[in-house]
PDB file of C-alpha atoms in Angstrom:
ATOM      1  CA  ILE A  11    -113.541 227.824 -25.043  1.00  0.00           C
ATOM      2  CA  TYR A  12    -112.421 229.755 -22.631  1.00  0.00           C
ATOM      3  CA  GLY A  13    -113.233 233.245 -21.470  1.00  0.00           C
ATOM      4  CA  THR A  14    -109.770 234.611 -22.683  1.00  0.00           C
ATOM      5  CA  GLY A  15    -110.250 232.753 -26.376  1.00  0.00           C
ATOM      6  CA  ASP A  16    -108.384 229.980 -25.469  1.00  0.00           C
ATOM      7  CA  ILE A  17    -109.677 227.120 -26.858  1.00  0.00           C
ATOM      8  CA  GLU A  18    -108.529 223.381 -25.963  1.00  0.00           C
ATOM      9  CA  ILE A  19    -108.814 220.231 -27.600  1.00  0.00           C
ATOM     10  CA  GLU A  20    -108.111 216.748 -25.949  1.00  0.00           C
ATOM     11  CA  GLY A  21    -106.159 218.528 -22.868  1.00  0.00           C
ATOM     12  CA  ARG A  22    -103.992 220.742 -25.580  1.00  0.00           C
ATOM     13  CA  MET A  23    -104.564 224.417 -26.318  1.00  0.00           C
ATOM     14  CA  VAL A  24    -104.877 225.421 -29.804  1.00  0.00           C
ATOM     15  CA  ASP A  25    -105.285 228.544 -31.768  1.00  0.00           C
ATOM     16  CA  ALA A  26    -109.178 228.891 -33.758  1.00  0.00           C
ATOM     17  CA  ARG A  27    -107.379 228.147 -37.249  1.00  0.00           C
ATOM     18  CA  ALA A  28    -106.132 224.801 -36.019  1.00  0.00           C
ATOM     19  CA  VAL A  29    -109.279 223.594 -34.965  1.00  0.00           C
ATOM     20  CA  ARG A  30    -110.243 222.498 -38.585  1.00  0.00           C
ATOM     21  CA  ALA A  31    -107.276 220.197 -39.181  1.00  0.00           C
ATOM     22  CA  ASN A  32    -107.577 218.560 -35.474  1.00  0.00           C
ATOM     23  CA  VAL A  33    -111.330 218.120 -36.231  1.00  0.00           C
ATOM     24  CA  GLU A  34    -110.296 216.204 -39.546  1.00  0.00           C
ATOM     25  CA  ARG A  35    -108.015 213.934 -37.781  1.00  0.00           C
ATOM     26  CA  MET A  36    -110.233 212.870 -35.019  1.00  0.00           C
ATOM     27  CA  HIS A  37    -113.236 212.277 -37.910  1.00  0.00           C
ATOM     28  CA  ALA A  38    -110.720 210.535 -39.623  1.00  0.00           C
ATOM     29  CA  VAL A  39    -109.890 208.001 -36.837  1.00  0.00           C
ATOM     30  CA  LYS A  40    -113.935 208.014 -35.757  1.00  0.00           C
ATOM     31  CA  PRO A  41    -116.312 209.099 -37.952  1.00  0.00           C
ATOM     32  CA  GLU A  42    -119.107 207.829 -36.211  1.00  0.00           C
ATOM     33  CA  ASN A  43    -118.244 210.417 -33.237  1.00  0.00           C
ATOM     34  CA  GLY A  44    -119.629 214.094 -33.048  1.00  0.00           C
ATOM     35  CA  VAL A  45    -117.890 216.965 -31.305  1.00  0.00           C
ATOM     36  CA  MET A  46    -118.915 218.642 -27.652  1.00  0.00           C
ATOM     37  CA  VAL A  47    -117.977 222.197 -27.793  1.00  0.00           C
ATOM     38  CA  VAL A  48    -118.383 223.681 -24.185  1.00  0.00           C
ATOM     39  CA  ALA A  49    -117.635 227.277 -23.610  1.00  0.00           C
ATOM     40  CA  VAL A  50    -117.892 229.736 -20.889  1.00  0.00           C
ATOM     41  CA  ARG A  51    -120.903 232.107 -20.676  1.00  0.00           C
ATOM     42  CA  SER A  52    -118.517 235.222 -21.711  1.00  0.00           C
ATOM     43  CA  VAL A  53    -116.745 233.885 -24.595  1.00  0.00           C
ATOM     44  CA  ALA A  54    -117.154 235.967 -27.650  1.00  0.00           C
ATOM     45  CA  SER A  55    -120.173 235.211 -29.978  1.00  0.00           C
ATOM     46  CA  GLY A  56    -117.841 235.564 -32.846  1.00  0.00           C
ATOM     47  CA  LEU A  57    -115.254 233.163 -31.779  1.00  0.00           C
ATOM     48  CA  LEU A  58    -117.990 230.695 -31.155  1.00  0.00           C
ATOM     49  CA  VAL A  59    -119.131 231.157 -34.385  1.00  0.00           C
ATOM     50  CA  GLU A  60    -115.389 230.894 -35.972  1.00  0.00           C
ATOM     51  CA  VAL A  61    -114.784 227.349 -34.028  1.00  0.00           C
ATOM     52  CA  LEU A  62    -118.367 225.930 -34.859  1.00  0.00           C
ATOM     53  CA  ASP A  63    -117.492 226.732 -38.714  1.00  0.00           C
ATOM     54  CA  GLN A  64    -114.207 225.258 -38.629  1.00  0.00           C
ATOM     55  CA  ILE A  65    -115.819 222.222 -36.824  1.00  0.00           C
ATOM     56  CA  ARG A  66    -118.356 221.628 -39.887  1.00  0.00           C
ATOM     57  CA  LEU A  67    -115.259 222.702 -42.387  1.00  0.00           C
ATOM     58  CA  GLY A  68    -113.571 219.669 -40.721  1.00  0.00           C
ATOM     59  CA  GLY A  69    -116.464 217.237 -41.788  1.00  0.00           C
ATOM     60  CA  VAL A  70    -118.180 217.035 -38.321  1.00  0.00           C
ATOM     61  CA  THR A  71    -122.164 217.792 -38.520  1.00  0.00           C
ATOM     62  CA  ASP A  72    -122.594 216.002 -35.159  1.00  0.00           C
ATOM     63  CA  ILE A  73    -122.099 218.851 -32.514  1.00  0.00           C
ATOM     64  CA  SER A  74    -123.332 219.119 -28.978  1.00  0.00           C
ATOM     65  CA  PHE A  75    -123.235 222.386 -26.998  1.00  0.00           C
ATOM     66  CA  GLY A  76    -122.472 223.039 -22.787  1.00  0.00           C
ATOM     67  CA  ALA A  77    -121.643 225.981 -20.831  1.00  0.00           C
ATOM     68  CA  THR A  78    -119.838 226.427 -17.988  1.00  0.00           C
ATOM     69  CA  LYS A  79    -119.538 229.661 -15.345  1.00  0.00           C
TER      70      LYS A  79
END
């Protein structure tokens, strides 16, 4: 997640509302995999929570975090 609010999944820019569908698709292919969320430190906390909620709704509970400057 970029400070501008842009979200990237597998090299593609997606809207926050598309996170769930993307996670569901990836989870169906490899259900054993978790999700790594990498966000810039300046990302709005509301957007981060929204993305995390969408990931959980997509069926993934194994979520890791990272941050960049």
